[in-house]
PDB file of C-alpha atoms in Angstrom:
ATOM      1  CA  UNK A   1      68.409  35.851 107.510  1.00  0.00           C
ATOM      2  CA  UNK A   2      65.485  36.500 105.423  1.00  0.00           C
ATOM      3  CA  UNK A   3      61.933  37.657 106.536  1.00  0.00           C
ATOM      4  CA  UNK A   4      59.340  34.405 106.323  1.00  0.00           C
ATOM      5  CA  UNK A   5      56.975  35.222 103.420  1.00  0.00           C
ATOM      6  CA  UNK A   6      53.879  36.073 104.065  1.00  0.00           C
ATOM      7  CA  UNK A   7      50.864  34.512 102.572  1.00  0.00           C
ATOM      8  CA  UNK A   8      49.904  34.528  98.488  1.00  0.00           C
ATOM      9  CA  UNK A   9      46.680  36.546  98.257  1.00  0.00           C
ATOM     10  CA  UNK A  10      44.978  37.737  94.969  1.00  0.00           C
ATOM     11  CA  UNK A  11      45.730  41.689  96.193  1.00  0.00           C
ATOM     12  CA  UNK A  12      49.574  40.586  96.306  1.00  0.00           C
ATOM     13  CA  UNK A  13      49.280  38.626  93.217  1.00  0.00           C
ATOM     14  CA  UNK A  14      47.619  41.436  91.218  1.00  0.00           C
ATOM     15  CA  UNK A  15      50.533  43.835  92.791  1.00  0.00           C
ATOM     16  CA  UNK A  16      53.346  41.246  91.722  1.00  0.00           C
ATOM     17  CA  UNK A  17      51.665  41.204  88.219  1.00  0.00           C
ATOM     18  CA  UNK A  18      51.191  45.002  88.234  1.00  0.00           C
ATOM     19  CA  UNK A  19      54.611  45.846  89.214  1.00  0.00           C
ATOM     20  CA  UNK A  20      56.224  43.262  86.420  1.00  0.00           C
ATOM     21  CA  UNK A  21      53.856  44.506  83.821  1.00  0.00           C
ATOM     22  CA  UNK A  22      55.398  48.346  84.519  1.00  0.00           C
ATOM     23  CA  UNK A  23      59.084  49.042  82.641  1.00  0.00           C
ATOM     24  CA  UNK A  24      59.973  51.185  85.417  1.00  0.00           C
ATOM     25  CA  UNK A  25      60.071  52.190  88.826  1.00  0.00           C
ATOM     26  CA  UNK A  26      56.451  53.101  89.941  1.00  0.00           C
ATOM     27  CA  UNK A  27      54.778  54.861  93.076  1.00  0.00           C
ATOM     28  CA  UNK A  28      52.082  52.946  95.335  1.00  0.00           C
ATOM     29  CA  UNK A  29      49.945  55.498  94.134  1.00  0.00           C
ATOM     30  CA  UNK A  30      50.252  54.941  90.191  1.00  0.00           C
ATOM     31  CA  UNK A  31      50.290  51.249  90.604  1.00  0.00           C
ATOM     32  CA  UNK A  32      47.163  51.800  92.524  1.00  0.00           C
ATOM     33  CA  UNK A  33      45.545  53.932  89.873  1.00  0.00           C
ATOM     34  CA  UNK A  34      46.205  51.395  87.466  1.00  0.00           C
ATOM     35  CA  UNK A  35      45.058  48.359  89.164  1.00  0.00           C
ATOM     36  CA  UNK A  36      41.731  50.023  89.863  1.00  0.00           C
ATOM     37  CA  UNK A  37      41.301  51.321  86.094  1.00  0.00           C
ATOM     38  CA  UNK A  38      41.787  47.577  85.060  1.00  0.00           C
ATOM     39  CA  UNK A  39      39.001  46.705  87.687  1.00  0.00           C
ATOM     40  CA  UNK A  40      40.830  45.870  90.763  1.00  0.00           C
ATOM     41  CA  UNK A  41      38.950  46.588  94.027  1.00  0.00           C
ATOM     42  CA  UNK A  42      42.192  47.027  95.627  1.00  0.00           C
ATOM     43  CA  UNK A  43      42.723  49.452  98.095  1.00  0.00           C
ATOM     44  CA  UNK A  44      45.478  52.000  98.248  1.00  0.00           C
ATOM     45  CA  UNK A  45      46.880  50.809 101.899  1.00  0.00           C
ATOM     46  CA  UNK A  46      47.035  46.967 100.473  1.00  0.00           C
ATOM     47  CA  UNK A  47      48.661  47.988  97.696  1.00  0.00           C
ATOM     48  CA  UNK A  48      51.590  49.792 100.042  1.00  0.00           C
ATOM     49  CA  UNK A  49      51.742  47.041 102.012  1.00  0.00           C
ATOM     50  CA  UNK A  50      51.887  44.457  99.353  1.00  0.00           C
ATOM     51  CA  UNK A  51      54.970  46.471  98.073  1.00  0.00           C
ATOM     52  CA  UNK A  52      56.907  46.777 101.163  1.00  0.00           C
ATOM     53  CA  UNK A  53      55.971  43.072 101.706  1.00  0.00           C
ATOM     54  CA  UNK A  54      57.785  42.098  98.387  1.00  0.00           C
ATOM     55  CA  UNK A  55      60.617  44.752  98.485  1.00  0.00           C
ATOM     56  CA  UNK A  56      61.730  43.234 101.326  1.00  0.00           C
ATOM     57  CA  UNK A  57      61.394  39.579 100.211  1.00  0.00           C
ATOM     58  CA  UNK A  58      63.658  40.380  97.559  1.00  0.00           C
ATOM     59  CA  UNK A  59      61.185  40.085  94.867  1.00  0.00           C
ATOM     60  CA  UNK A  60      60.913  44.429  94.410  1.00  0.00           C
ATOM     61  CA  UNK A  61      63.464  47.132  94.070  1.00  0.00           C
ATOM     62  CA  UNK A  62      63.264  50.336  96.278  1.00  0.00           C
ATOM     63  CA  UNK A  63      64.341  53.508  96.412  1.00  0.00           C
ATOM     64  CA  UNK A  64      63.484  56.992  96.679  1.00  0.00           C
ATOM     65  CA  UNK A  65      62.776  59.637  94.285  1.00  0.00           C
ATOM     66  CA  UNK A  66      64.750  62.993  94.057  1.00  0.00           C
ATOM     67  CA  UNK A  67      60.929  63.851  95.984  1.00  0.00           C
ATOM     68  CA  UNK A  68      61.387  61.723  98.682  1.00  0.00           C
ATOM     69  CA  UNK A  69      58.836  59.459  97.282  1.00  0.00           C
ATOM     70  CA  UNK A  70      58.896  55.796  97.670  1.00  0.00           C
ATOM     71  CA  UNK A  71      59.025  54.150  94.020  1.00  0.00           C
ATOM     72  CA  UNK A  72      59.102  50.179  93.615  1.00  0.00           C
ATOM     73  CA  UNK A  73      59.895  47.618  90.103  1.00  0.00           C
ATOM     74  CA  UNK A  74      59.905  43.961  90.091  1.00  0.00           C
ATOM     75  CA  UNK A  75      63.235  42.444  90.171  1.00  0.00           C
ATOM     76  CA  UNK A  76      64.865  39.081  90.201  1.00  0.00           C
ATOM     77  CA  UNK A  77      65.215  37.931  93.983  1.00  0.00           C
ATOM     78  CA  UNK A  78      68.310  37.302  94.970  1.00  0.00           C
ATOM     79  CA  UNK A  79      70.170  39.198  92.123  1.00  0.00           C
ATOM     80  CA  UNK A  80      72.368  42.118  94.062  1.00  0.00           C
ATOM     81  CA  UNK A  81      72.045  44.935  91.212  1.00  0.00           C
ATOM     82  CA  UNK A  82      72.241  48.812  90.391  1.00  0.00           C
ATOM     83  CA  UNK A  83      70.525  50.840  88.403  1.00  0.00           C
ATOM     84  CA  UNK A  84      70.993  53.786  85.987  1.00  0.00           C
ATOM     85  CA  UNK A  85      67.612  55.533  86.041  1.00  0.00           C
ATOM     86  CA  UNK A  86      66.005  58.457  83.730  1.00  0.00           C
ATOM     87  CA  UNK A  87      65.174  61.549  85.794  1.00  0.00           C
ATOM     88  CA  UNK A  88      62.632  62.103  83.353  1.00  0.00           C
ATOM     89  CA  UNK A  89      61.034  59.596  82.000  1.00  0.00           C
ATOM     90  CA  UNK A  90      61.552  56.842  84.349  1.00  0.00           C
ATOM     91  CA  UNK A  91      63.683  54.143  82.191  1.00  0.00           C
ATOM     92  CA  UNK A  92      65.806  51.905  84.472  1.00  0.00           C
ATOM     93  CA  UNK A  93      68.587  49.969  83.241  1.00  0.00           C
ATOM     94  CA  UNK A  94      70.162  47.132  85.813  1.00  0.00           C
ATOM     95  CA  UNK A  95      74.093  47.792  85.423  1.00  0.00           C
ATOM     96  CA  UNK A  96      76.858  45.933  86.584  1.00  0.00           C
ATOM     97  CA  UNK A  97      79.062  47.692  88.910  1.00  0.00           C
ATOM     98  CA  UNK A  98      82.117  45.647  90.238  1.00  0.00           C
ATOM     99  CA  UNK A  99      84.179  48.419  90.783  1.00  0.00           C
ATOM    100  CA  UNK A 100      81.257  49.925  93.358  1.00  0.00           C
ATOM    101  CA  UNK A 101      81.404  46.372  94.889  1.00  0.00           C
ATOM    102  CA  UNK A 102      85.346  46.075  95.154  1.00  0.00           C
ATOM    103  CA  UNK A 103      85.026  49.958  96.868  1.00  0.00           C
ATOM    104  CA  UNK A 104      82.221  48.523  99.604  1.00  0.00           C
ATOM    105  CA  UNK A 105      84.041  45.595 100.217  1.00  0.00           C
ATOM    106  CA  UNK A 106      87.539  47.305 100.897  1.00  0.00           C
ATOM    107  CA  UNK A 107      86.000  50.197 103.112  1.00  0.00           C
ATOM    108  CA  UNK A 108      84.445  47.943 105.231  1.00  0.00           C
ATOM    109  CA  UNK A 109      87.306  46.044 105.973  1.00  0.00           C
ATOM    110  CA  UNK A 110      89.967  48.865 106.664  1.00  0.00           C
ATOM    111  CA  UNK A 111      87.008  50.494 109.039  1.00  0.00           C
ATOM    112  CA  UNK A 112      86.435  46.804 110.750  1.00  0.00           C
ATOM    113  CA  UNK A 113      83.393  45.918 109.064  1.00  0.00           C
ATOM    114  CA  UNK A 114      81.543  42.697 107.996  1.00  0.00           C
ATOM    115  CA  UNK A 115      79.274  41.768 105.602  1.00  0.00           C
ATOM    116  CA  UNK A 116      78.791  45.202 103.848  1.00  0.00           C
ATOM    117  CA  UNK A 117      75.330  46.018 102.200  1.00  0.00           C
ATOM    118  CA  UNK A 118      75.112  49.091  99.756  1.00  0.00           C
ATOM    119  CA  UNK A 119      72.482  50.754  97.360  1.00  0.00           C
ATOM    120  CA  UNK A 120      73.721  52.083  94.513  1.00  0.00           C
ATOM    121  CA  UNK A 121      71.520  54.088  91.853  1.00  0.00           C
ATOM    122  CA  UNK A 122      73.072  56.723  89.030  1.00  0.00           C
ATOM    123  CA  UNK A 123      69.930  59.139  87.966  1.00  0.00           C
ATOM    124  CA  UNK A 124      70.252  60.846  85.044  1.00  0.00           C
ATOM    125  CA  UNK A 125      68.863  61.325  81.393  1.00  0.00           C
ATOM    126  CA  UNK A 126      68.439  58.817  78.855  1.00  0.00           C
ATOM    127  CA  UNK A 127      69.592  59.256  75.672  1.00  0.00           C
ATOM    128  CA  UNK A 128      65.931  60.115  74.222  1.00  0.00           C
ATOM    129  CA  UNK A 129      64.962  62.424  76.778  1.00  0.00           C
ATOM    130  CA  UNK A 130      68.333  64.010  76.245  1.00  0.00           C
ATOM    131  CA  UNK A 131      67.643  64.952  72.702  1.00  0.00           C
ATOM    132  CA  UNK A 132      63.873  65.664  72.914  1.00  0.00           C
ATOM    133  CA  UNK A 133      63.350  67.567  76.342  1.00  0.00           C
ATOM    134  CA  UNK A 134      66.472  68.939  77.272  1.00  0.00           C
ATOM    135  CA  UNK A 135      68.373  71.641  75.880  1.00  0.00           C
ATOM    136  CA  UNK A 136      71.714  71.155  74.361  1.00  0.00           C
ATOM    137  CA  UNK A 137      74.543  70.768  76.933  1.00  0.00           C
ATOM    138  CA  UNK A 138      76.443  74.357  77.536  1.00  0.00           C
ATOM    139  CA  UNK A 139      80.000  73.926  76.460  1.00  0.00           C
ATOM    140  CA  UNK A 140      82.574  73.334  78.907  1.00  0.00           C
ATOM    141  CA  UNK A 141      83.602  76.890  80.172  1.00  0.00           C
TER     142      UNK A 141
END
């Protein structure tokens, strides 16, 4: 069952915009910041609440940073993804993962579950901020 959506206003609009215009995952806060720099008379709490409005209509990605901050990106509704996202710099790449989906599926049933629902994001480096602000790897001791 989905939620009913809830009514197109320009603050939602200029957050939907926002949000696609941004690569990566991005914090109420920064989206915020860079609405108002372009202009926008938005305020901070209708910028949360357009987010949580549109992450759970599908139309946002959420998740939380190593920080326990919430961070958002536009996303395809109805598209059941995972990400591999850059600790550093933020780059997210949408990955296929049918193994993780065989694994959710199969628990569930041998524990007597239906109609499993999982999250799955891999954070780590990206291959540019692995060569420019990271240290080599140690060897393998």
């Amino acid at each position: 069952m989905t939620a009913p959506r809830k009514r197109n206003t320009w603050q939602r609009e200029a957050v939907r915009t926002a949000l696609a215009d941004d690569d990566g995952f991005v914090s109420a806060q920064r989206l915020h910041a860079t609405l108002r720099m372009s202009g926008s008379p938005i305020g901070l709490a209708t910028v949360y609440r357009a987010l949580a409005d549109l992450a759970v209509e599908g139309e946002a990605d959420s998740l939380q940073s190593l920080d326990g901050e919430s961070l958002y990106r536009a996303c395809t509704p109805g598209q059941h993804h995972h990400h591999l996202i850059c600790r550093n710099c933020g780059l997210t790449v949408e990955i296929e993962a049918d193994a993780v989906e065989r694994w959710a599926q199969s628990v569930a049933i041998e524990h007597g579950f239906t109609q499993p629902n999982h999250v799955v994001d891999v954070f780590g480096l990206c291959a540019e901020c692995s060569v420019t602000n990271w240290p080599e790897p140690r060897p393998p001791v």
